[in-house]
Tab-separated table of C-alpha atoms in Angstrom:
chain	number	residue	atom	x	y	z
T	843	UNK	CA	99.123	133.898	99.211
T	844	UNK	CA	98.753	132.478	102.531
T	845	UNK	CA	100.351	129.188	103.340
T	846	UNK	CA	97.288	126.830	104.592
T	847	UNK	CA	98.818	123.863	104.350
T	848	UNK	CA	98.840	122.301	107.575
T	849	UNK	CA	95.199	123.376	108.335
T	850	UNK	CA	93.969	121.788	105.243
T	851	UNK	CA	95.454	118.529	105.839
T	852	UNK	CA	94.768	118.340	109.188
T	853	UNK	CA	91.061	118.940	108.114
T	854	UNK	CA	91.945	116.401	105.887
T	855	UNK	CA	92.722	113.634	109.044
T	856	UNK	CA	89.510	114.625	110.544
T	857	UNK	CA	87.402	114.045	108.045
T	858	UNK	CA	88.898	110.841	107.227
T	859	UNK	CA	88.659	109.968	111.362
T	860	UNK	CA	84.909	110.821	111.561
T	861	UNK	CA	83.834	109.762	108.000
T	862	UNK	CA	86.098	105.955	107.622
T	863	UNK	CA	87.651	105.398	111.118
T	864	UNK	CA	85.677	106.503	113.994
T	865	UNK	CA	82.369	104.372	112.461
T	866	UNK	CA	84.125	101.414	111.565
T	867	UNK	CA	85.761	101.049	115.712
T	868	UNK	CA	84.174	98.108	117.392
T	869	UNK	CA	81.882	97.997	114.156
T	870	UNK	CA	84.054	95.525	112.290
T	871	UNK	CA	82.290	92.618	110.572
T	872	UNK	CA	83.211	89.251	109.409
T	873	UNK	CA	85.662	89.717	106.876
T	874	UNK	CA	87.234	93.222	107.889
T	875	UNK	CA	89.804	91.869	109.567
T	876	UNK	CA	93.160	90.168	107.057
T	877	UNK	CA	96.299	89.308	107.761
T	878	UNK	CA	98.660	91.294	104.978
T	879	UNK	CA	101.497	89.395	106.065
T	880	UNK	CA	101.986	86.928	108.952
T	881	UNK	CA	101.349	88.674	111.799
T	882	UNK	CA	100.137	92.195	110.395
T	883	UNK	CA	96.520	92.855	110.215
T	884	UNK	CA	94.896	95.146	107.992
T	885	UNK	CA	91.125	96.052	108.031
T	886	UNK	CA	88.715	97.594	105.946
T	887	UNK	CA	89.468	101.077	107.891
T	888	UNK	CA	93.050	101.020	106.722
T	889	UNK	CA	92.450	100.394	103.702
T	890	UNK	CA	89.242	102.372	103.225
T	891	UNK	CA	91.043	105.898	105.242
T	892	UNK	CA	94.323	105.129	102.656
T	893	UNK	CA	91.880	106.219	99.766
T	894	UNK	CA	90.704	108.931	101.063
T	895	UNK	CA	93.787	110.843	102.699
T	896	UNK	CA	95.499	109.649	99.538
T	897	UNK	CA	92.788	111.334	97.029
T	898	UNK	CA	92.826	114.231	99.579
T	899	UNK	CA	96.590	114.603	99.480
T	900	UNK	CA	96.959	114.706	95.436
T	901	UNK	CA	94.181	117.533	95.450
T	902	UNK	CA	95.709	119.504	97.722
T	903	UNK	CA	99.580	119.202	95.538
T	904	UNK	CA	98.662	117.922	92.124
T	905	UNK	CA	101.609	115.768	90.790
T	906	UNK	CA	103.262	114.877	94.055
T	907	UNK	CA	103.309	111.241	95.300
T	908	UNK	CA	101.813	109.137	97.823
T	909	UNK	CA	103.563	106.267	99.621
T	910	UNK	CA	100.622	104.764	102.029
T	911	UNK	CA	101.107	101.653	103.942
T	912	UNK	CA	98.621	99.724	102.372
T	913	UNK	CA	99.942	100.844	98.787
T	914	UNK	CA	103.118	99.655	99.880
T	915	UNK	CA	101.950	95.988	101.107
T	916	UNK	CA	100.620	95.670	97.291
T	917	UNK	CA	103.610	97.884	95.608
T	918	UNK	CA	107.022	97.565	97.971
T	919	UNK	CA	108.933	99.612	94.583
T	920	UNK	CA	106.875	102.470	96.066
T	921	UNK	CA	109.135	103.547	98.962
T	922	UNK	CA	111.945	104.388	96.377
T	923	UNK	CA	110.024	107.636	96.135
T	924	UNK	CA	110.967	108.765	99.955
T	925	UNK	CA	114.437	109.663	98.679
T	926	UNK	CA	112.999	111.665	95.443
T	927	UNK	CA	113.195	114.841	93.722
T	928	UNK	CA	109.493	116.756	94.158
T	929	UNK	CA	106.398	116.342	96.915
T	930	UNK	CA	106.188	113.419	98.499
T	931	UNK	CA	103.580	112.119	101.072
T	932	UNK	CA	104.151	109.446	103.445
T	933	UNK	CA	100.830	108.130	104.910
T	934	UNK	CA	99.855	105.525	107.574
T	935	UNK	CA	96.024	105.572	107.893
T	936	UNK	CA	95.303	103.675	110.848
T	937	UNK	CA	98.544	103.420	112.823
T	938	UNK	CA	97.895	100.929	116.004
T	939	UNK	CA	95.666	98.556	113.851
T	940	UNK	CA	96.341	95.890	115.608
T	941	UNK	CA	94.524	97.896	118.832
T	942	UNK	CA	91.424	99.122	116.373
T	943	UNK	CA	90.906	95.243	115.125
T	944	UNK	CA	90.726	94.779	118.911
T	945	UNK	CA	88.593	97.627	119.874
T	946	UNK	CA	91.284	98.825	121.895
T	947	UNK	CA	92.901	102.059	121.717
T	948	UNK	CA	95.289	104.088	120.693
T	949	UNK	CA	95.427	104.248	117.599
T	950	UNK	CA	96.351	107.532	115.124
T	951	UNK	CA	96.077	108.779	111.817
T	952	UNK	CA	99.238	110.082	110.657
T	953	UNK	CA	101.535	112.047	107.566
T	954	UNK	CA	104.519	113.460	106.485
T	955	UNK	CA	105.542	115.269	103.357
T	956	UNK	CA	108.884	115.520	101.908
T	957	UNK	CA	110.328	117.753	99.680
T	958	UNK	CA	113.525	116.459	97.621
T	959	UNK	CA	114.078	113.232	100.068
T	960	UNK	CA	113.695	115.781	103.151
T	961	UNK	CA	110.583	115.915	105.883
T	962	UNK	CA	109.271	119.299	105.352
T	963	UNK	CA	106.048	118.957	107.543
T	964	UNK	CA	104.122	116.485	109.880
T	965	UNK	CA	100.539	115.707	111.431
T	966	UNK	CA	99.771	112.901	114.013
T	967	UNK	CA	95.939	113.017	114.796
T	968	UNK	CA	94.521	110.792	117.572
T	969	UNK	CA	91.120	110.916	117.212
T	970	UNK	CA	89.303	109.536	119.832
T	971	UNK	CA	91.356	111.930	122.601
T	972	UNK	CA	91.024	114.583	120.092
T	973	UNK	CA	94.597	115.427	120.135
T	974	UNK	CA	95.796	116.972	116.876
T	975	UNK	CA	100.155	117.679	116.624
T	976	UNK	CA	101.132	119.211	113.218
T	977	UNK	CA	104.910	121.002	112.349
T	978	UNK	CA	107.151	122.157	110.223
T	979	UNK	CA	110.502	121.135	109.772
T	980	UNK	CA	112.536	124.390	111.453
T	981	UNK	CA	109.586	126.089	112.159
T	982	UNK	CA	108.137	124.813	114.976
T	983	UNK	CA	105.512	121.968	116.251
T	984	UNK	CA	101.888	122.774	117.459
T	985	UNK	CA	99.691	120.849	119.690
T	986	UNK	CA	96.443	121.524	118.960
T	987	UNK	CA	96.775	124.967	118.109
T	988	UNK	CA	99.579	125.582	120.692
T	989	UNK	CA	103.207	126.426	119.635
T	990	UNK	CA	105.273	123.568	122.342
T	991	UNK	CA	108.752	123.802	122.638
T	992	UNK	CA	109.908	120.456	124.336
T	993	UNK	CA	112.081	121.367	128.006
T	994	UNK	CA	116.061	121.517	127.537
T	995	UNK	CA	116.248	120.761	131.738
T	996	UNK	CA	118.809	118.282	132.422
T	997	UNK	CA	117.086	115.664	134.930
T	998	UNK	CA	118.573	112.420	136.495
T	999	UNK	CA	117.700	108.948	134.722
T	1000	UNK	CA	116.091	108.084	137.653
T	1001	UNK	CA	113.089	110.641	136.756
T	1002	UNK	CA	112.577	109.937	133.469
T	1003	UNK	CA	109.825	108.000	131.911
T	1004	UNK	CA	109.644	106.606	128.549
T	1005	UNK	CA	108.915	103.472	127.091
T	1006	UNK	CA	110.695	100.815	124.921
T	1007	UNK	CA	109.177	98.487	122.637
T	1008	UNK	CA	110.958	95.222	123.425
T	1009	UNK	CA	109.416	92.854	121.402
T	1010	UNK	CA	110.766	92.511	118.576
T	1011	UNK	CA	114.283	93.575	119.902
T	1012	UNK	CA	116.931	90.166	119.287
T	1013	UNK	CA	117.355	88.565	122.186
T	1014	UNK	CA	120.845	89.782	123.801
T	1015	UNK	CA	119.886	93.352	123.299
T	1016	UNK	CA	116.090	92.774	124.423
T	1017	UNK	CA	117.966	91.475	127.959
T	1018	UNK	CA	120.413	94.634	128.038
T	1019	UNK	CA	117.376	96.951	127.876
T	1020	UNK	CA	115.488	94.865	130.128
T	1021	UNK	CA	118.294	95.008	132.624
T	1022	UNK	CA	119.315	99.028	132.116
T	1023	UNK	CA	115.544	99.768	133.243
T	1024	UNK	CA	116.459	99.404	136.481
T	1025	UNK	CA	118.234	102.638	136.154
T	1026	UNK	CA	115.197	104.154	134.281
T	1027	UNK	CA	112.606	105.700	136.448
T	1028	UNK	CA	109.774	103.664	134.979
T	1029	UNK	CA	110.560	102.142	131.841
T	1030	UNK	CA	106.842	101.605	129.873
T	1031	UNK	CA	106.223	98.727	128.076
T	1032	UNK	CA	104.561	100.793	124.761
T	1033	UNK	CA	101.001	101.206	123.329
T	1034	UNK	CA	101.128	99.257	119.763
T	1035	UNK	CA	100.964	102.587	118.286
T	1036	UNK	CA	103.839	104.753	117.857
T	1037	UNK	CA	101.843	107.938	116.619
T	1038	UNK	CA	100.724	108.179	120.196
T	1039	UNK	CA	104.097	107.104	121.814
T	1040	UNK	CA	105.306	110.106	119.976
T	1041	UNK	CA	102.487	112.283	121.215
T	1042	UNK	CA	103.354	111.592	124.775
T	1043	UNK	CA	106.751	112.758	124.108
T	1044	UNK	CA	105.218	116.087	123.031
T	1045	UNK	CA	102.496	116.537	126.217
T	1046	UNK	CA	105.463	115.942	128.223
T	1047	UNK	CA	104.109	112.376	129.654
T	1048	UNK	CA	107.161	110.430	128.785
T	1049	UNK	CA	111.107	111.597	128.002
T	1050	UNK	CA	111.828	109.282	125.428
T	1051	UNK	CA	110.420	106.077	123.220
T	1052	UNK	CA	112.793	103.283	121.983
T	1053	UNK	CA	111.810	101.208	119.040
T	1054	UNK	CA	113.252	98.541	116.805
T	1055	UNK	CA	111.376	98.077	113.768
T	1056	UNK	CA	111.195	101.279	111.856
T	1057	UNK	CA	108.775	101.055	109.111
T	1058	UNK	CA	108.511	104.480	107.521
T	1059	UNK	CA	105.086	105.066	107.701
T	1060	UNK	CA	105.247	104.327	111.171
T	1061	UNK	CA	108.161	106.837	111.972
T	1062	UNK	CA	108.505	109.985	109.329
T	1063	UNK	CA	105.526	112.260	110.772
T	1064	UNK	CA	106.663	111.508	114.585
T	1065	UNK	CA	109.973	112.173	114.255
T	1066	UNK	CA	109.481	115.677	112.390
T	1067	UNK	CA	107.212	116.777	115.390
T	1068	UNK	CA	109.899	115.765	117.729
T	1069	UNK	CA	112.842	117.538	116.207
T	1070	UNK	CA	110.681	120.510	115.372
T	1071	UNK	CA	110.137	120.851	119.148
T	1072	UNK	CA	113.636	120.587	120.057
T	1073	UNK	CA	113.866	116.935	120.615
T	1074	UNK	CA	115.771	114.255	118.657
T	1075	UNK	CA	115.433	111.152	116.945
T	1076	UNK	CA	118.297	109.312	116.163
T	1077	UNK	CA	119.646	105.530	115.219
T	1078	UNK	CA	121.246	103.371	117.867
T	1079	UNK	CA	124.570	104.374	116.150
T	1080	UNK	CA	124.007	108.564	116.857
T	1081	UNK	CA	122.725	109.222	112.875
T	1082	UNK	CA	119.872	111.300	112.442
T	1083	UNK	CA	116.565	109.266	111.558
T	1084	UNK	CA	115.346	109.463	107.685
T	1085	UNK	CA	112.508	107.508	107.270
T	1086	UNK	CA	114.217	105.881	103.562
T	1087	UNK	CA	116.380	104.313	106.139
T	1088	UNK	CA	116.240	100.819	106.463
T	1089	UNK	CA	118.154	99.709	109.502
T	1090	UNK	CA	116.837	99.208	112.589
T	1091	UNK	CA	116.670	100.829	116.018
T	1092	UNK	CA	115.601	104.282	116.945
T	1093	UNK	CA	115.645	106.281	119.838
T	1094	UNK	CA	113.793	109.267	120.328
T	1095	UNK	CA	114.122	112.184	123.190
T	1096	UNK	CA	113.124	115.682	124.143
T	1097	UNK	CA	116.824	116.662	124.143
T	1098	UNK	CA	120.292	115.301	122.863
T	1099	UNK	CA	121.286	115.441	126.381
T	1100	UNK	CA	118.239	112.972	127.308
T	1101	UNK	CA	119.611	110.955	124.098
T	1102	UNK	CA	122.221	110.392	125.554
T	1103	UNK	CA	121.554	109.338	129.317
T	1104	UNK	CA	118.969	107.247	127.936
T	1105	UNK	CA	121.385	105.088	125.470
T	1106	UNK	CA	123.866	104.503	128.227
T	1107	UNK	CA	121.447	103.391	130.897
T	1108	UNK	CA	119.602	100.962	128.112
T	1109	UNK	CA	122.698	100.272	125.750
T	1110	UNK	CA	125.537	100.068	127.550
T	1111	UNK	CA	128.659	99.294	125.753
């Protein structure tokens, strides 16, 4: 029987993109637009592209498990299932909703499944640059339709690019980075959407991402493609990211080497 799993849910993120998303951007209405918690918005898209990836998902494996972002806001006893035995999805519908409330973009539809507490397979989906990444965990990563293998070439700090969300970093470590970007040939301030911070790190048009605030949903599929490609995502501390994890800090790179540069130019000790 032929394995069709990551075409089928990848369908799955299109149809939810064209049918939910796509008409709802710039097409929000009076009321559409909530605040979940202070600070995080949530619109009728989220909520409305949750259902349907989520009904999708428990066709395609009956039994398994869904742990959407939206589900969790109502249910926060839900993420005890990323560190279970059987199928497990992890979904964010609209990740960058602050950007879609806006009618800015990025903004990406995104999922991960684990098997047994373990990311088995990934899709990020950015729909209005059509840009589609899906993987396996130690089989590979494909951008749309393309096997990618993510360069192992040692190169300077001073040439790399990647970005680091600063925000919400406290404030002695928020100066540390801002100061160690000096080093960093151009140090990005971030998009509000990580699905498509981690997409650049695939197409090659940044070397690394650092984050803070690690929500799973956020997190999980992105990481998989990464490390599927050869890259790494890993806590401030060196441990490998599992989105169950609740500390925070994360930084992300096409190679451990890269890791590494990158932490001692931003993180000095």
């Amino acid at each position: 029987m032929i394995d069709t799993l990551l075409d089928d849910v990848a369908g799955l993120l299109r149809e939810t993109a064209d049918g939910v998303v796509l008409p709802l951007f710039r097409h929000l209405g009076a009321g559409d637009v909530t605040e979940k918690a202070p600070g995080e918005l949530v619109t009728v898209a989220d909520r409305r592209a949750e259902e349907m990836i989520t009904a999708g998902l428990l066709r395609l494996r009956p039994g398994s498990v869904v742990v959407g972002e939206e589900a969790v806001a109502d249910d926060p006893a839900l993420l005890r299932h990323l560190r279970a035995a059987g199928d497990v999805w992890l979904v964010d519908p609209v990740d960058g909703t602050a950007n879609f409330a806006a009618g800015k973009r990025p903004f990406a539809l995104m999922v991960s499944l684990l098997t047994d507490g373990e990311q088995v397979a990934a899709w990020v989906f950015d729909p209005l640059a059509d840009v589609l990444a899906v993987g396996r965990a130690g089989e590979g990563t494909y951008l749309d339709g393309h096997p990618i293998r993510l360069p192992a070439v040692v190169r300077p700090v001073s040439e790399l690019r990647g970005a680091a969300m600063t925000k919400f970093l406290p404030g002695p470590s928020r100066r540390t980075v801002e100061a160690g970007g000096a080093r960093i040939g151009e140090l990005l301030p971030g998009q509000h959407c990580a699905g498509r911070e981690y997409l650049d790190v695939l197409t090659g048009q940044q070397q690394f991402v650092l984050f803070w605030r690690t929500l799973p949903w956020d997190h999980g599929p992105g990481t998989l493609l990464v490390q599927a490609a050869g890259g790494v995502a890993r806590r401030l501390d060196g441990k490998d990211y599992h989105p169950a994890d609740t500390e925070h800090g994360l930084l992300v790179a096409i190679s451990p080497e890269v890791w590494t540069n990158v932490h001692t130019a931003l993180l000095p000790t």
